[in-house]
Short mmCIF file of C-alpha atoms in Angstrom, two decimals:
data_model
loop_
_atom_site.label_atom_id
_atom_site.label_comp_id
_atom_site.label_asym_id
_atom_site.label_seq_id
_atom_site.Cartn_x
_atom_site.Cartn_y
_atom_site.Cartn_z
CA MET A 1 110.95 127.08 112.36
CA LEU A 2 108.12 126.89 109.84
CA LEU A 3 107.94 124.02 107.34
CA THR A 4 105.54 123.69 104.41
CA ASP A 5 104.35 120.42 102.90
CA THR A 6 103.50 121.51 99.37
CA HIS A 7 101.87 118.21 98.40
CA THR A 8 100.01 115.88 100.76
CA HIS A 9 96.92 113.70 100.56
CA ILE A 10 96.28 113.99 104.29
CA TYR A 11 92.61 114.45 103.39
CA TYR A 12 92.40 110.69 102.77
CA HIS A 13 91.81 110.61 106.54
CA ALA A 14 89.01 113.20 106.49
CA GLY A 15 86.31 112.42 109.02
CA THR A 16 88.51 110.10 111.08
CA ASN A 17 90.57 110.45 114.24
CA LYS A 18 93.67 109.80 112.13
CA LEU A 19 93.36 113.22 110.54
CA GLN A 20 93.60 115.05 113.84
CA GLU A 21 96.43 112.78 115.00
CA HIS A 22 98.42 113.33 111.82
CA LEU A 23 97.92 117.07 111.91
CA GLN A 24 98.94 117.29 115.55
CA ARG A 25 102.17 115.44 114.75
CA CYS A 26 102.74 117.96 111.95
CA LEU A 27 102.33 120.87 114.34
CA ASP A 28 104.64 119.19 116.85
CA ASN A 29 107.27 119.09 114.08
CA HIS A 30 106.74 122.71 112.96
CA ILE A 31 104.89 121.70 109.77
CA GLU A 32 102.12 124.28 109.82
CA ARG A 33 101.27 124.69 106.13
CA LEU A 34 99.90 121.80 104.07
CA PHE A 35 98.75 122.00 100.47
CA LEU A 36 96.19 119.40 99.41
CA PRO A 37 95.82 118.27 95.77
CA ASN A 38 92.70 116.35 94.85
CA VAL A 39 92.92 113.62 92.19
CA ASN A 40 89.38 113.37 90.78
CA SER A 41 85.86 114.70 91.39
CA ALA A 42 85.24 112.15 94.17
CA SER A 43 88.14 113.56 96.20
CA ILE A 44 86.92 117.16 96.10
CA LYS A 45 84.70 116.83 99.17
CA PRO A 46 87.32 115.32 101.50
CA VAL A 47 89.78 118.03 100.43
CA PHE A 48 87.38 120.81 101.35
CA ASP A 49 86.17 119.02 104.48
CA THR A 50 89.79 118.93 105.66
CA VAL A 51 90.36 122.56 104.75
CA ALA A 52 87.19 123.54 106.61
CA ALA A 53 88.37 121.66 109.69
CA TYR A 54 91.85 123.21 109.65
CA PRO A 55 91.63 126.45 107.63
CA GLU A 56 94.79 127.92 109.18
CA HIS A 57 96.93 124.96 108.13
CA CYS A 58 95.37 123.25 105.08
CA PHE A 59 95.04 124.83 101.65
CA PRO A 60 93.27 123.30 98.63
CA MET A 61 94.32 122.61 95.07
CA LEU A 62 92.01 121.18 92.41
CA GLY A 63 92.80 119.15 89.31
CA LEU A 64 92.40 115.82 87.55
CA HIS A 65 95.27 113.39 88.14
CA PRO A 66 96.55 111.83 84.89
CA CYS A 67 95.81 108.32 86.18
CA ASP A 68 92.17 109.39 86.49
CA VAL A 69 92.01 110.62 82.91
CA LYS A 70 89.78 107.92 81.44
CA GLU A 71 86.87 107.71 79.00
CA ASN A 72 84.76 110.01 81.18
CA TYR A 73 87.48 112.64 81.62
CA ILE A 74 85.41 115.44 80.08
CA ASP A 75 82.72 114.89 82.70
CA GLU A 76 85.38 114.81 85.40
CA LEU A 77 86.88 118.07 84.16
CA ASN A 78 83.45 119.70 84.07
CA ASN A 79 82.77 118.67 87.68
CA ILE A 80 86.13 119.98 88.83
CA GLN A 81 85.65 123.23 86.93
CA LYS A 82 82.31 123.78 88.68
CA SER A 83 84.09 123.40 92.02
CA LEU A 84 86.66 125.95 90.91
CA GLU A 85 83.87 128.43 90.28
CA ASN A 86 82.53 127.98 93.80
CA ASN A 87 85.69 127.60 95.88
CA LYS A 88 88.97 129.41 96.41
CA VAL A 89 92.00 127.28 95.57
CA HIS A 90 95.70 128.00 95.48
CA ALA A 91 96.79 125.88 92.51
CA ILE A 92 95.52 123.62 89.75
CA GLY A 93 96.70 120.15 90.61
CA GLU A 94 97.63 117.59 90.64
CA ILE A 95 97.70 117.40 86.86
CA GLY A 96 100.21 116.00 84.40
CA LEU A 97 101.26 112.89 82.53
CA ASP A 98 101.71 109.30 83.71
CA LEU A 99 102.93 106.63 81.32
CA TYR A 100 103.78 104.10 84.02
CA TRP A 101 100.31 102.63 84.38
CA ASP A 102 98.67 103.21 81.00
CA LYS A 103 100.37 104.50 77.86
CA SER A 104 97.17 104.19 75.81
CA THR A 105 95.64 107.30 77.40
CA LEU A 106 98.50 109.66 76.51
CA GLU A 107 96.52 111.77 74.05
CA ILE A 108 93.59 112.36 76.39
CA GLN A 109 96.05 112.99 79.23
CA LYS A 110 97.56 115.72 77.06
CA ASP A 111 94.13 117.14 76.28
CA ALA A 112 93.18 117.22 79.97
CA PHE A 113 96.51 118.86 80.80
CA ARG A 114 96.06 121.61 78.20
CA THR A 115 92.56 122.33 79.49
CA GLN A 116 93.70 122.58 83.09
CA VAL A 117 96.73 124.71 82.26
CA GLN A 118 94.32 127.16 80.67
CA TRP A 119 92.28 127.22 83.88
CA ALA A 120 95.44 128.10 85.78
CA LYS A 121 96.34 130.87 83.38
CA ASP A 122 92.81 132.31 83.48
CA LEU A 123 92.87 132.29 87.30
CA ASN A 124 96.52 133.38 87.63
CA LEU A 125 97.29 130.21 89.58
CA PRO A 126 100.29 127.87 89.61
CA ILE A 127 100.01 124.29 88.43
CA ASP A 128 101.14 121.27 90.41
CA ILE A 129 102.51 118.66 88.00
CA HIS A 130 102.61 114.89 88.34
CA CYS A 131 105.06 113.29 85.91
CA ARG A 132 105.92 109.59 85.87
CA GLU A 133 107.98 108.08 83.06
CA ALA A 134 106.87 110.96 80.81
CA PHE A 135 109.50 113.70 81.04
CA THR A 136 110.01 113.89 77.27
CA GLU A 137 106.30 114.20 76.59
CA LEU A 138 105.79 116.63 79.48
CA PHE A 139 108.55 118.99 78.40
CA GLU A 140 107.17 119.03 74.86
CA LEU A 141 103.81 120.10 76.29
CA LEU A 142 105.33 122.71 78.57
CA GLU A 143 107.31 124.18 75.70
CA GLU A 144 104.09 124.35 73.67
CA LEU A 145 102.17 126.06 76.49
CA HIS A 146 104.99 128.20 77.85
CA ASP A 147 104.33 131.89 78.48
CA GLU A 148 104.64 134.35 81.34
CA LYS A 149 101.52 132.93 83.01
CA LEU A 150 102.77 129.34 83.20
CA PHE A 151 104.46 128.51 86.51
CA GLY A 152 104.22 126.12 89.42
CA ILE A 153 105.80 123.01 90.87
CA LEU A 154 107.07 119.81 89.32
CA HIS A 155 105.84 117.61 92.13
CA CYS A 156 107.79 114.58 93.35
CA PHE A 157 110.75 115.42 91.14
CA THR A 158 113.00 112.40 90.56
CA GLY A 159 114.72 113.34 87.32
CA THR A 160 118.25 114.15 86.26
CA LEU A 161 120.15 117.38 86.77
CA GLU A 162 119.52 118.24 83.11
CA GLN A 163 115.78 117.68 83.53
CA ALA A 164 115.81 119.72 86.73
CA GLN A 165 117.44 122.63 84.93
CA HIS A 166 114.95 122.35 82.07
CA ALA A 167 112.05 122.57 84.51
CA ILE A 168 113.63 125.55 86.28
CA ASP A 169 114.20 127.31 82.94
CA LEU A 170 110.48 126.89 82.20
CA GLY A 171 109.58 128.60 85.46
CA PHE A 172 108.99 125.65 87.75
CA ALA A 173 110.15 124.83 91.24
CA LEU A 174 111.08 121.26 92.09
CA GLY A 175 109.02 119.43 94.69
CA ILE A 176 111.45 117.31 96.70
CA GLY A 177 110.11 114.48 98.84
CA GLY A 178 111.09 111.21 100.46
CA VAL A 179 112.95 109.86 97.43
CA VAL A 180 115.84 112.20 98.24
CA THR A 181 116.52 110.01 101.31
CA PHE A 182 116.70 106.76 99.29
CA LYS A 183 120.29 105.58 99.03
CA LYS A 184 120.25 104.31 95.44
CA ALA A 185 117.80 106.79 93.89
CA GLY A 186 120.49 109.33 92.95
CA LEU A 187 118.20 112.27 93.66
CA ASP A 188 120.49 113.42 96.47
CA ASN A 189 123.24 114.12 93.93
CA VAL A 190 120.84 116.24 91.87
CA VAL A 191 119.43 118.19 94.81
CA LYS A 192 122.94 118.96 96.03
CA GLU A 193 123.56 120.89 92.79
CA ILE A 194 120.29 122.86 92.78
CA ASP A 195 120.04 126.29 94.40
CA LEU A 196 117.46 126.10 97.17
CA LYS A 197 115.57 129.04 95.68
CA HIS A 198 114.24 126.50 93.15
CA ILE A 199 113.15 123.87 95.69
CA VAL A 200 110.04 123.27 97.78
CA LEU A 201 109.47 120.36 100.14
CA GLU A 202 106.69 117.78 100.09
CA THR A 203 105.73 114.34 101.34
CA ASP A 204 103.08 113.08 98.86
CA ALA A 205 101.67 111.31 101.95
CA PRO A 206 100.59 108.55 102.23
CA TYR A 207 103.07 107.57 99.49
CA LEU A 208 106.89 107.52 99.31
CA ALA A 209 107.75 107.66 102.98
CA PRO A 210 111.31 108.82 103.63
CA VAL A 211 113.98 106.84 105.43
CA PRO A 212 113.63 105.68 108.22
CA TYR A 213 109.99 104.90 107.35
CA ARG A 214 110.54 103.79 103.77
CA GLY A 215 107.99 101.15 102.74
CA LYS A 216 105.50 102.23 105.38
CA GLU A 217 102.58 104.65 105.17
CA ASN A 218 103.88 108.17 104.79
CA GLU A 219 102.52 111.16 106.67
CA SER A 220 103.15 114.88 106.52
CA SER A 221 104.95 114.96 109.86
CA TYR A 222 107.76 113.00 108.20
CA LEU A 223 108.62 116.11 106.19
CA VAL A 224 111.28 116.82 108.82
CA TYR A 225 113.33 113.90 107.47
CA VAL A 226 113.19 115.35 103.95
CA ALA A 227 114.13 118.80 105.25
CA GLN A 228 117.03 117.41 107.26
CA LYS A 229 118.37 115.50 104.25
CA VAL A 230 118.24 118.62 102.10
CA ALA A 231 119.95 120.54 104.89
CA ASP A 232 122.72 117.94 105.06
CA LEU A 233 123.20 118.07 101.29
CA HIS A 234 123.56 121.85 101.35
CA ALA A 235 125.60 121.97 104.57
CA MET A 236 123.16 124.22 106.35
CA SER A 237 120.72 124.01 109.23
CA ILE A 238 117.22 122.59 108.92
CA GLU A 239 115.95 125.98 110.10
CA GLU A 240 117.57 127.66 107.09
CA VAL A 241 116.07 125.07 104.74
CA ALA A 242 112.67 125.60 106.32
CA GLU A 243 112.88 129.36 105.90
CA ILE A 244 113.99 129.24 102.27
CA THR A 245 111.59 126.54 101.09
CA THR A 246 108.61 128.02 102.93
CA THR A 247 109.40 131.42 101.39
CA ASN A 248 109.47 129.71 98.00
CA SER A 249 106.06 128.14 98.66
CA LYS A 250 104.61 131.52 99.61
CA ARG A 251 105.90 133.02 96.38
CA ILE A 252 104.37 130.23 94.30
CA PHE A 253 101.01 129.85 96.04
CA GLY A 254 100.54 133.48 97.01
CA ILE A 255 99.81 132.58 100.62
#
């Protein structure tokens, strides 16, 4: 069995014993591929330090998180773009829109998103999208930017079946994480209706730990609980879910 965590911030533990401990627990649970999205220019170094320490298991993405799109976002984008010129990455992310924390930055969030989507197109890379309370605005942007070069993952998907289908129609896979295990979230009912060829698995560690660790610090080794829930919903084995979702991740990331 080979599982892939398509979105984890395990690099938050770079340079500490926790990193090795977390990764060993991943390997013990057959989670051997981890994709690491940075969030701003300050997080670039820990991402690449982690990748350098575990090059067979950790793979970098680069982007500017919408919550880090502030007054200095042009400088941030320039710094990240310089890193793109000097490092191999497997996606642009995480990027997107977030109207939960600050609605006043929507226009510059959109500007940053457009810029980074163009990077992805120029480099023939997928994008890894963060969307919180902004599906309407995000889909408008994706429709605007849609072409044969636009593809990727809608990370931490928690939307409706209609929104899921819209994302799929635009060429995106759905990143399913711990929320699918939450009893009242309703995501389980959506995932049950989605063909697994459109799904990849993720943890978003250290956030959104699945049941039975809900409310505690998440880690990538907990991906097995997400995979098992998806397996239960589709009445198949966790091994089958692992094979399908890892194959999907290879198609998207090219590795």
